[in-house]
Coordinates of C-alpha atoms in Angstrom, one line a residue:
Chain A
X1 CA 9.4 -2.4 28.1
X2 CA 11.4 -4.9 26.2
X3 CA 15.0 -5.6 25.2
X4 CA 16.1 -5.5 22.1
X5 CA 19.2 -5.6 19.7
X6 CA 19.5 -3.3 16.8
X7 CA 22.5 -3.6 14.3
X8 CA 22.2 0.6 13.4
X9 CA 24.8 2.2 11.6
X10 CA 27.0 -0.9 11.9
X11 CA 27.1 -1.1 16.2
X12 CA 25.1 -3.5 17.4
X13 CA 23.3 -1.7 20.0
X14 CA 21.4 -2.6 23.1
X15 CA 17.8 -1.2 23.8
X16 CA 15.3 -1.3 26.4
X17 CA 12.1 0.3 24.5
X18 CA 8.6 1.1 25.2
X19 CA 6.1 -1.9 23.4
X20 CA 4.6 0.9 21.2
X21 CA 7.7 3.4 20.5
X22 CA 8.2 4.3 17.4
X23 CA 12.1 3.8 15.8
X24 CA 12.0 7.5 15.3
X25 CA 11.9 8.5 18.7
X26 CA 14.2 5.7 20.1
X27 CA 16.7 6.9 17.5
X28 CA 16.8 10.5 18.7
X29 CA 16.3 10.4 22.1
X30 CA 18.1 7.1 23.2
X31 CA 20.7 7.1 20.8
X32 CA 21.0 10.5 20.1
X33 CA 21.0 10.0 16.3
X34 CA 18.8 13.5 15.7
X35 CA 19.8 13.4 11.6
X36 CA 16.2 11.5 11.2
X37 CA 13.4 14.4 12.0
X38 CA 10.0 14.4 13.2
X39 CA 7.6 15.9 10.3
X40 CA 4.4 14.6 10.7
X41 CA 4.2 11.8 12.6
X42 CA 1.5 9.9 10.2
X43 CA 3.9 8.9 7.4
X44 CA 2.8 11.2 4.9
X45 CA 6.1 14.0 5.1
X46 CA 9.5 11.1 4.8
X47 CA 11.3 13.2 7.0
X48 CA 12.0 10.6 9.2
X49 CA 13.4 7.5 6.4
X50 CA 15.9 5.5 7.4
X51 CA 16.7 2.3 5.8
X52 CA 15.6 -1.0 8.4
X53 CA 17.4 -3.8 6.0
X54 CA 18.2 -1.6 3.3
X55 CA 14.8 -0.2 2.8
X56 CA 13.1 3.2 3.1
X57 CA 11.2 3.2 6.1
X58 CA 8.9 6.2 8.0
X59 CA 10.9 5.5 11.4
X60 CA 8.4 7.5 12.9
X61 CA 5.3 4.3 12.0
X62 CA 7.6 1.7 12.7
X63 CA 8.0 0.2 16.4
X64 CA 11.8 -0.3 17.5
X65 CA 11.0 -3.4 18.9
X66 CA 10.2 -4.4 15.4
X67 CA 14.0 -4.2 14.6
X68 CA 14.9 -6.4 17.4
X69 CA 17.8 -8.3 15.0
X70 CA 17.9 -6.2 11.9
X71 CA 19.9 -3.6 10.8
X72 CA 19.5 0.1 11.0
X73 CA 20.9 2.5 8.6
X74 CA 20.3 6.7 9.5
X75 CA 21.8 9.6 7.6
X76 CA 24.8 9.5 10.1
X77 CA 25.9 6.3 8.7
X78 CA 25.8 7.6 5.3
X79 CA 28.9 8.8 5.6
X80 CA 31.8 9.4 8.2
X81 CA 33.6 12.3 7.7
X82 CA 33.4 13.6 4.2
X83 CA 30.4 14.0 2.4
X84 CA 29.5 10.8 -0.2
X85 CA 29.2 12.0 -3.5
X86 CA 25.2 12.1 -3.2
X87 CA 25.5 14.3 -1.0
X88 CA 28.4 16.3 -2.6
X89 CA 26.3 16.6 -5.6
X90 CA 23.3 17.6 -3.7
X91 CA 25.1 20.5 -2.3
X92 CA 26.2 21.4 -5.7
X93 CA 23.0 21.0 -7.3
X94 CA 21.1 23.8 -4.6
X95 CA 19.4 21.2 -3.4
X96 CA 19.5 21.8 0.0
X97 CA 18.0 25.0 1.3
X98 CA 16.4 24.6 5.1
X99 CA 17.6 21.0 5.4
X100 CA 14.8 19.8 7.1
X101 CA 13.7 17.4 4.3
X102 CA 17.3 16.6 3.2
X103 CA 18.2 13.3 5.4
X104 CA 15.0 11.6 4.3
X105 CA 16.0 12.3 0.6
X106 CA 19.7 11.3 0.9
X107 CA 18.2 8.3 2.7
X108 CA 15.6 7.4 -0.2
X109 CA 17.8 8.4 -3.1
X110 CA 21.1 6.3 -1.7
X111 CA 18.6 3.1 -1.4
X112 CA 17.2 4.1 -5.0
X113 CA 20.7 4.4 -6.5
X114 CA 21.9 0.8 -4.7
X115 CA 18.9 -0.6 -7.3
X116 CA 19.1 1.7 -10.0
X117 CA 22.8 3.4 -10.2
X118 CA 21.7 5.4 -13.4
X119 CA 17.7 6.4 -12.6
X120 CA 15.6 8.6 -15.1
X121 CA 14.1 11.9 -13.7
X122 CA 10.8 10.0 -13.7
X123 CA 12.5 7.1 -11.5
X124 CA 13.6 9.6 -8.8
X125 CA 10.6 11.5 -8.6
X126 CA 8.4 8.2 -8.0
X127 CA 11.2 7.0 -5.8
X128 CA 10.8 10.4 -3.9
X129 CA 7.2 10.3 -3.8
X130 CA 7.2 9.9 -0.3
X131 CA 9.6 12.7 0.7
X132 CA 8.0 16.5 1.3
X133 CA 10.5 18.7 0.5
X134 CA 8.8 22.3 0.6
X135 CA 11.8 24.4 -0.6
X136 CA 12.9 23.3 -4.1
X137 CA 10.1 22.2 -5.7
X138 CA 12.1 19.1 -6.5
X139 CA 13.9 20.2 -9.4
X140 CA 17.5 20.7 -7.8
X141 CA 17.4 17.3 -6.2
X142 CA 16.3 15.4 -9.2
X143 CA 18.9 17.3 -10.6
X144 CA 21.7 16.6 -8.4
X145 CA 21.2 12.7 -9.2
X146 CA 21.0 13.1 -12.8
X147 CA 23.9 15.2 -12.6
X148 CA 26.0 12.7 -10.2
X149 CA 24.9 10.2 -13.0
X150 CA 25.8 11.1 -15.8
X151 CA 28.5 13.7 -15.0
X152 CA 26.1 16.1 -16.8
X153 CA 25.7 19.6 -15.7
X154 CA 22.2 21.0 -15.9
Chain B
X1 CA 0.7 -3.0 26.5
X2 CA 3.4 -5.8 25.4
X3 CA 5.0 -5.7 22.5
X4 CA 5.0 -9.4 21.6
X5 CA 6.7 -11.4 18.9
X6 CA 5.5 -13.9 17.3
X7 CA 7.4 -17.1 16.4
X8 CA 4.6 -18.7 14.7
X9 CA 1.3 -18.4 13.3
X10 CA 0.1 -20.8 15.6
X11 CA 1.7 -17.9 18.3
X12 CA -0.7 -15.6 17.1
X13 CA -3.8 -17.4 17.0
X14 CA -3.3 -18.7 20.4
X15 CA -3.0 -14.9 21.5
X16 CA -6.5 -14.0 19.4
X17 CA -8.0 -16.8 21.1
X18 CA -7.1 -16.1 24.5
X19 CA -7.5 -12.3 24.6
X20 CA -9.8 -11.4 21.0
X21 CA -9.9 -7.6 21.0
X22 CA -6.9 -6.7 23.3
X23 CA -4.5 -8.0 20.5
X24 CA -3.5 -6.3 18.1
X25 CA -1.5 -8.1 15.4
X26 CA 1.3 -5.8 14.2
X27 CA 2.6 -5.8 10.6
X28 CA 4.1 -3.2 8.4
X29 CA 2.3 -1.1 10.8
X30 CA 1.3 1.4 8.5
X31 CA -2.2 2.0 9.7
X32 CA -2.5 -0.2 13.3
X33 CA 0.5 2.8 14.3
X34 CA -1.5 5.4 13.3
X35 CA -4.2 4.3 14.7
X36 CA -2.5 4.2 18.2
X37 CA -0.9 7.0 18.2
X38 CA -4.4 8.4 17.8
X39 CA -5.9 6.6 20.7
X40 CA -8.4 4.6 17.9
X41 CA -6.9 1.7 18.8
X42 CA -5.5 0.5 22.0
X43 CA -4.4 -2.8 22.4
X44 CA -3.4 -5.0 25.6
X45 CA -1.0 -6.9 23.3
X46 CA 0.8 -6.1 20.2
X47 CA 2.2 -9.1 18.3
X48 CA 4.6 -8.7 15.9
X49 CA 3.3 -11.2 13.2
X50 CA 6.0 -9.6 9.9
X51 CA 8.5 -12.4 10.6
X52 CA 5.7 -15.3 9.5
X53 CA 6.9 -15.7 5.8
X54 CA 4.5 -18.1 5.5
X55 CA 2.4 -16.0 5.1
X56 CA 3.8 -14.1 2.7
X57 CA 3.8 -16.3 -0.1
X58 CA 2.0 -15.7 -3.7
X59 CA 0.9 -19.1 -5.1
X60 CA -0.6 -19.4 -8.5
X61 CA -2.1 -22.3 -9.9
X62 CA -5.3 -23.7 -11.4
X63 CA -6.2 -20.3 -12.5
X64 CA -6.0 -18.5 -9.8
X65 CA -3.7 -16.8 -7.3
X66 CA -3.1 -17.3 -3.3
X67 CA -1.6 -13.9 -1.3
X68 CA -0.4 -14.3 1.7
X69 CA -1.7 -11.3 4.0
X70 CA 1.8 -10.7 4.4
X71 CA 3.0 -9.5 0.8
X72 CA 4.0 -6.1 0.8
X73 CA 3.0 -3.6 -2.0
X74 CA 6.2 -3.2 -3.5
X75 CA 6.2 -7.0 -3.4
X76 CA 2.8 -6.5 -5.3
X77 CA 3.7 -4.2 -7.5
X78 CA 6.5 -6.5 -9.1
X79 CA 5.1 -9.6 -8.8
X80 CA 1.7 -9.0 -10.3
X81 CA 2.8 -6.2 -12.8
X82 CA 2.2 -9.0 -15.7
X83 CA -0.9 -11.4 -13.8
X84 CA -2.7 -9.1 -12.2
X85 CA -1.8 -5.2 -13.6
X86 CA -4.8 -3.8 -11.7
X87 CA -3.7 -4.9 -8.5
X88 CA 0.3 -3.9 -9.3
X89 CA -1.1 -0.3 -10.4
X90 CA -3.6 0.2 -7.4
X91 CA -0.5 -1.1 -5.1
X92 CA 2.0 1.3 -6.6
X93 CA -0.6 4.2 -5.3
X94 CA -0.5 3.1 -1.6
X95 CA 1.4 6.5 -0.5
X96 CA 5.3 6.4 -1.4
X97 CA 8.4 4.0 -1.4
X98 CA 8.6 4.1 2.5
X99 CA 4.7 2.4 3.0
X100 CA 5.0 0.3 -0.2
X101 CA 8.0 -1.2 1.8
X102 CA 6.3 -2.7 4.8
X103 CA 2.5 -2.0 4.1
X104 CA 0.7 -5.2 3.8
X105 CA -2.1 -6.4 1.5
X106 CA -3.7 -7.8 4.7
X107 CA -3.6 -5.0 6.3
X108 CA -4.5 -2.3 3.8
X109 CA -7.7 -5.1 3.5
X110 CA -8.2 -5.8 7.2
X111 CA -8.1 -1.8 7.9
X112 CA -11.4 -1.7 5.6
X113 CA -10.5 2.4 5.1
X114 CA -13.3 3.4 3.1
X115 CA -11.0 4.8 0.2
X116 CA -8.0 1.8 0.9
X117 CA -6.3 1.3 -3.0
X118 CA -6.8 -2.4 -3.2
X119 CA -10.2 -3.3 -2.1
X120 CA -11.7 -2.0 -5.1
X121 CA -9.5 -4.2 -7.2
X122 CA -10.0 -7.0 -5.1
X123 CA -13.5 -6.7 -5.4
X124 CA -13.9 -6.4 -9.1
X125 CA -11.6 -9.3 -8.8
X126 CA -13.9 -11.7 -6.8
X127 CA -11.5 -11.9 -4.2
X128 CA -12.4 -14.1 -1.2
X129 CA -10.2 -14.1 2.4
X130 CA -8.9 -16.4 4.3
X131 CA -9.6 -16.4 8.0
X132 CA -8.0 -18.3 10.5
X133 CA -8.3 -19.1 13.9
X134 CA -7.6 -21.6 16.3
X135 CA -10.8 -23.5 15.3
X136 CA -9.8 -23.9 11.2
X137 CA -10.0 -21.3 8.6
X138 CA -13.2 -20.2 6.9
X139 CA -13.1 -18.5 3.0
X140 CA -15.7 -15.7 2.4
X141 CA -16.5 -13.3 -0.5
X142 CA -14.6 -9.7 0.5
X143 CA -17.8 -8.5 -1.0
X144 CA -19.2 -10.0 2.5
X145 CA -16.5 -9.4 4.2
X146 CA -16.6 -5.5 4.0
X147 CA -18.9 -4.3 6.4
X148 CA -18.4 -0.5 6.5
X149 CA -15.7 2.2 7.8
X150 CA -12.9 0.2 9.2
X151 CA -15.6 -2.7 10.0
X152 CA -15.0 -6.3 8.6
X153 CA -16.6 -9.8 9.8
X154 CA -13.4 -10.9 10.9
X155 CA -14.3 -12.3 14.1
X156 CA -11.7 -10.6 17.3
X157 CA -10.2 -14.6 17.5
X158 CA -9.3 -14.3 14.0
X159 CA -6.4 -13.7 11.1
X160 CA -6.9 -13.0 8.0
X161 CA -4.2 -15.4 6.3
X162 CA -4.4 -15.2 2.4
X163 CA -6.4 -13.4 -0.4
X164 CA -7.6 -15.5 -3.2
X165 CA -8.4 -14.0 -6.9
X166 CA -9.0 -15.9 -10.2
X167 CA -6.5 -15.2 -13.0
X168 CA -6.7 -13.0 -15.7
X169 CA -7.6 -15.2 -18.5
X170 CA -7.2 -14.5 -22.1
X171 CA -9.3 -11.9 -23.1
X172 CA -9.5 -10.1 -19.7
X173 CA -8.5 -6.8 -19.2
X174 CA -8.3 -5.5 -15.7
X175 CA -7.8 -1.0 -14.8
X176 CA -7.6 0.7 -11.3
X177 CA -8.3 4.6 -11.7
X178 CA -7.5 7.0 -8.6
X179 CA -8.6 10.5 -8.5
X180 CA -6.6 12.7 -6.4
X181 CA -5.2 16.2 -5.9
X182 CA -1.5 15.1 -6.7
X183 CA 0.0 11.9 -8.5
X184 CA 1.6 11.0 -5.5
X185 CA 0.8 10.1 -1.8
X186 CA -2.5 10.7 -2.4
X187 CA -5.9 8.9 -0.8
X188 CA -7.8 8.3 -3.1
X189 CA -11.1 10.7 -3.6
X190 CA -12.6 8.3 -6.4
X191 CA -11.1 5.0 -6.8
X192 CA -12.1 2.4 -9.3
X193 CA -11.5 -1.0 -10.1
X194 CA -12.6 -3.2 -12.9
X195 CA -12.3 -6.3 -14.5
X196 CA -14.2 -7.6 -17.5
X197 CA -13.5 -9.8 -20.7
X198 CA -13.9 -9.3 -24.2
X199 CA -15.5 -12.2 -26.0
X200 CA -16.0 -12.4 -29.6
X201 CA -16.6 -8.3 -29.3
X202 CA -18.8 -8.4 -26.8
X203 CA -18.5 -7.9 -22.8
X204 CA -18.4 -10.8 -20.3
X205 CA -17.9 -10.8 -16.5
X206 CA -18.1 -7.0 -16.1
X207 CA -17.1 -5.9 -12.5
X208 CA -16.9 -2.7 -11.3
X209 CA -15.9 -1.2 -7.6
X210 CA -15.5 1.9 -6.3
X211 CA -13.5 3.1 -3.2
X212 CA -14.2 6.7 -1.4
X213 CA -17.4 7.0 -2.3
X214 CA -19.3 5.6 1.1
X215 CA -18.6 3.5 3.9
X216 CA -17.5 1.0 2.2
X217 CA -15.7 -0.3 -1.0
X218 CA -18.9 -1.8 -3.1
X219 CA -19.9 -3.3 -6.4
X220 CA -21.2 -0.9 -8.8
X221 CA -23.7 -3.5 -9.9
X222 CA -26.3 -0.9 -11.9
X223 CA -22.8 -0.4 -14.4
X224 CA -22.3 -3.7 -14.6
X225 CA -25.6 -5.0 -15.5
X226 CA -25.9 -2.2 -18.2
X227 CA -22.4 -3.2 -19.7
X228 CA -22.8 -7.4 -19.3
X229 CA -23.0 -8.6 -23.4
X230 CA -23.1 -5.2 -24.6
X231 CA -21.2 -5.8 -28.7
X232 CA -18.3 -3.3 -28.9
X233 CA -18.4 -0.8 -31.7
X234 CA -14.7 -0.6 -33.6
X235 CA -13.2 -2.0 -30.2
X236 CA -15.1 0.6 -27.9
X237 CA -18.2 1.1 -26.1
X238 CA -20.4 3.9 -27.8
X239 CA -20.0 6.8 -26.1
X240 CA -23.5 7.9 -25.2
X241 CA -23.8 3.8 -24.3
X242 CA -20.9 4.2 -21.7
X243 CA -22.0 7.6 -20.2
X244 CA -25.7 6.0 -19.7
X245 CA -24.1 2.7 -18.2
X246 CA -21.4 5.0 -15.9
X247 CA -24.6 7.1 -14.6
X248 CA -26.0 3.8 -12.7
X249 CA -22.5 4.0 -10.5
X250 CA -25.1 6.7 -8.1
X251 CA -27.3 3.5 -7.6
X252 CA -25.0 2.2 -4.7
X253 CA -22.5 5.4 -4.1
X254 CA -23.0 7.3 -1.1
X255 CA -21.2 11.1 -1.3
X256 CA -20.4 13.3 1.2
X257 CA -18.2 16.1 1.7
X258 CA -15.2 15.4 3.5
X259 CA -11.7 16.7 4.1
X260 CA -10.8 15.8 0.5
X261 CA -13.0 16.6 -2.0
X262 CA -16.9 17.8 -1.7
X263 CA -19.7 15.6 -2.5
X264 CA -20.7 17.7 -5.7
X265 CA -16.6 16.9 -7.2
X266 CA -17.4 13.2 -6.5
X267 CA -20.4 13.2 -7.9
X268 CA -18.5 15.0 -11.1
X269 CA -15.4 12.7 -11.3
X270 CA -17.0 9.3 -10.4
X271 CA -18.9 7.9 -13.5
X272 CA -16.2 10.0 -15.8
X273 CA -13.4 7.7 -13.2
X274 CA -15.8 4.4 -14.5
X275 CA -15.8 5.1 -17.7
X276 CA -12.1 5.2 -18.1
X277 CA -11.5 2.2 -15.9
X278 CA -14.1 0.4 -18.4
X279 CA -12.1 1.7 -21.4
X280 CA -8.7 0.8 -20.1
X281 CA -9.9 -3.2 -19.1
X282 CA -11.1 -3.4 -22.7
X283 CA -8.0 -1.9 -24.1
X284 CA -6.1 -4.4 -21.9
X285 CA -8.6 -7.0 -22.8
X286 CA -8.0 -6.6 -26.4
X287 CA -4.4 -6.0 -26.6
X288 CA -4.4 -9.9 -24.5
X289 CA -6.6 -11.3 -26.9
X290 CA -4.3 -10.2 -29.4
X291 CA -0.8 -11.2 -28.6
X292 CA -2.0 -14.0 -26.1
X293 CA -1.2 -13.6 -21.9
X294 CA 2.5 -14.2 -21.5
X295 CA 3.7 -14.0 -24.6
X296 CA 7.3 -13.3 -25.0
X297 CA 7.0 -12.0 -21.1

């Protein structure tokens, strides 16, 4: 086991963690942040992202003693309260349907639109190339960026 | 098993030296996690080497370029989209945003997986490694360095530190081609790398790799001597002159079927795989030729 301090979602947090767990499992289970979800375990499905420094990472391949001193972002501190207007738009779009892919995208696609605040469909989709969603084919998400970019409606 | 970081390299080769095999160095941890989680590997110690910016520097000079082990592909991807496009191209493959972000070229070379993106590139590249340990460094050829599925000569005391290509001079046109069910997040089925230079219309310094298609990444050395000082016809290779040159690609391959794709659809895709890797370096080569490397960039 070993200490460790994590900035995540702003709180600098305290941890004593196993040498080999994975960020993933210390985020649900000690910190009960359960927005991240276990897909796959290999870091092929991005339904675990959160951002370690402001970039997309599989929490579920990274060790939390890794992030001993660096900041943690996880869908919860997307927003506090009301949606953002990602997320807003997301909704709006249909781009949600079970949910189970959604954090990891809102994850990916707020770090992609901190780079790029207007992407192209083709930007998002390599941006998202990581993320299995197995519900909308894509389309709606894509979608709900372009729309929250250019004020468009599809 | 510790979870160890390091504060130096130093730190890390004192670890290798004292305990080899039981350490683990730790990095993006895109493959060592993996690996654990799969009881493949299991290590005593498990240093934590991504804070050493040292050695993730990319130093270019006297015609060629210096990685550190610890450049990420993203990193890659930017910083070599103009020097090395090969190498940007095959890193923008490595699965998605999230791996890009803290995979490593040393450990996507290190890992020696037999269908790994950059190895191929590497090799058509002439690449050589950098190991060190706590007795000096040594430099060898990755084409010696790969020794078959997930085997390397690095020795258990040592680091691999830094990758070493030459630069793309004028006139050389560099391609990595990736066959795969889907564009992204893929391992590659076929992968191939090449580099070659167009001189005067005619080809020079033809190298060709292929990844996923045996043990190991390796030199497709039958295509290359076919190709070496072949005279381009209207800025291509003849057709029939390409497919006869692809065909010696079987020489070193070794196909089997395997989760991804059968033997028989290697054997289909991989000299068609060559041949556009071939075509695209001497497209490359000839567009450089043309409007001279860096121009206006």
């Amino acid at each position: 086991m070993i200490d460790v301090r994590i900035e995540i979602n702003g709180a600098p947090t305290d941890l004593t963690v196993g040498a080999a767990a994975t960020l993933l499992d210390v985020l649900r289970d000690d910190c009960n942040l359960t927005g991240a979800k276990e897909g796959c375990v290999e870091g092929e499905c991005g339904a675990c992202t959160v951002l370690i420094d402001g970039s997309p990472v599989d929490s579920c391949l990274y060790a939390a003693a890794a992030c001993d001193g660096r900041s943690v972002t996880t869908i919860e501190g997307l927003s506090t309260g009301p949606l953002s207007a990602l997320q807003e738009a997301m909704v709006n779009a249909g781009g949600v349907q079970c949910g189970f892919c959604t954090p990891g995208v809102i994850v990916v696609l707020t770090a992609l639109l901190e780079r790029h605040p207007n992407p192209t469909p083709e930007q998002i989709r390599v941006a998202l190339a990581g993320n299995i969603c197995r519900c909308t084919g894509y389309a709606q998400i894509v979608e709900s960026v372009v729309e929250l970019t250019t004020g468009a409606r599809a | 098993m510790k979870f160890e970081r390091a504060d130096s390299v130093d730190f890390v080769l004192q670890a290798l030296a004292a305990d080899g095999a039981d350490v683990s160095p730790l990095a993006g941890g895109t493959d060592v996690m993996v690996q654990m989680q799969r009881n493949e590997l299991m290590p005593q110690r498990l240093v934590h080497i991504e804070p050493l910016r040292d050695l993730a520097e990319i130093r270019s000079e006297n015609g060629h370029h210096e990685i550190g082990a610890l450049v990420t592909h993203d990193r890659l991807v930017q910083a070599c989209a103009d020097s090395l496009p090969a190498l940007s191209a095959a890193a923008a493959t490595v699965g998605g945003w999230q791996t890009q972000a803290v995979g490593t070229i040393g450990g996507n070379v290190v890992n020696a997986s037999p269908a790994a993106d950059l190895p191929p590139v590497l090799l058509a590249y002439n690449a050589r490694v950098e190991l060190t340990s706590s007795q000096g460094t040594r430099e060898i050829d990755l084409d010696e360095f790969l020794v078959g599925r997930r085997e390397t000569l690095r020795r258990p005391d040592e680091l691999l530190t830094s990758i070493r290509v030459d630069a793309n001079a004028d006139g050389v046109g560099d391609a990595y081609v990736k066959i795969g069910r889907r564009t992204a997040m893929e391992v590659a089925i076929v992968g191939v790398g090449a580099r070659l230079r167009v001189d005067d219309g005619v080809l020079r310094d033809v190298r060709l790799a292929v990844a996923a298609c045996g043990p190991r990444a390796f030199r497709a050395r039958g295509v290359e001597e076919e190709l070496e000082g072949l005279a381009l016809t209207a800025g291509a290779v003849p057709p029939d002159a390409l497919a006869a040159a692809c065909a010696r690609v079987f020489d070193e391959a070794s196909l089997i079927d395997d989760v991804r794709a059968s033997a028989n659809y290697r054997r289909a895709v991989l000299p068609r795989a060559a041949a556009a890797a071939i075509s695209q370096s001497i497209g490359r080569a000839v567009g450089s030729s043309a409007t001279g490397k860096g121009a206006g960039r």
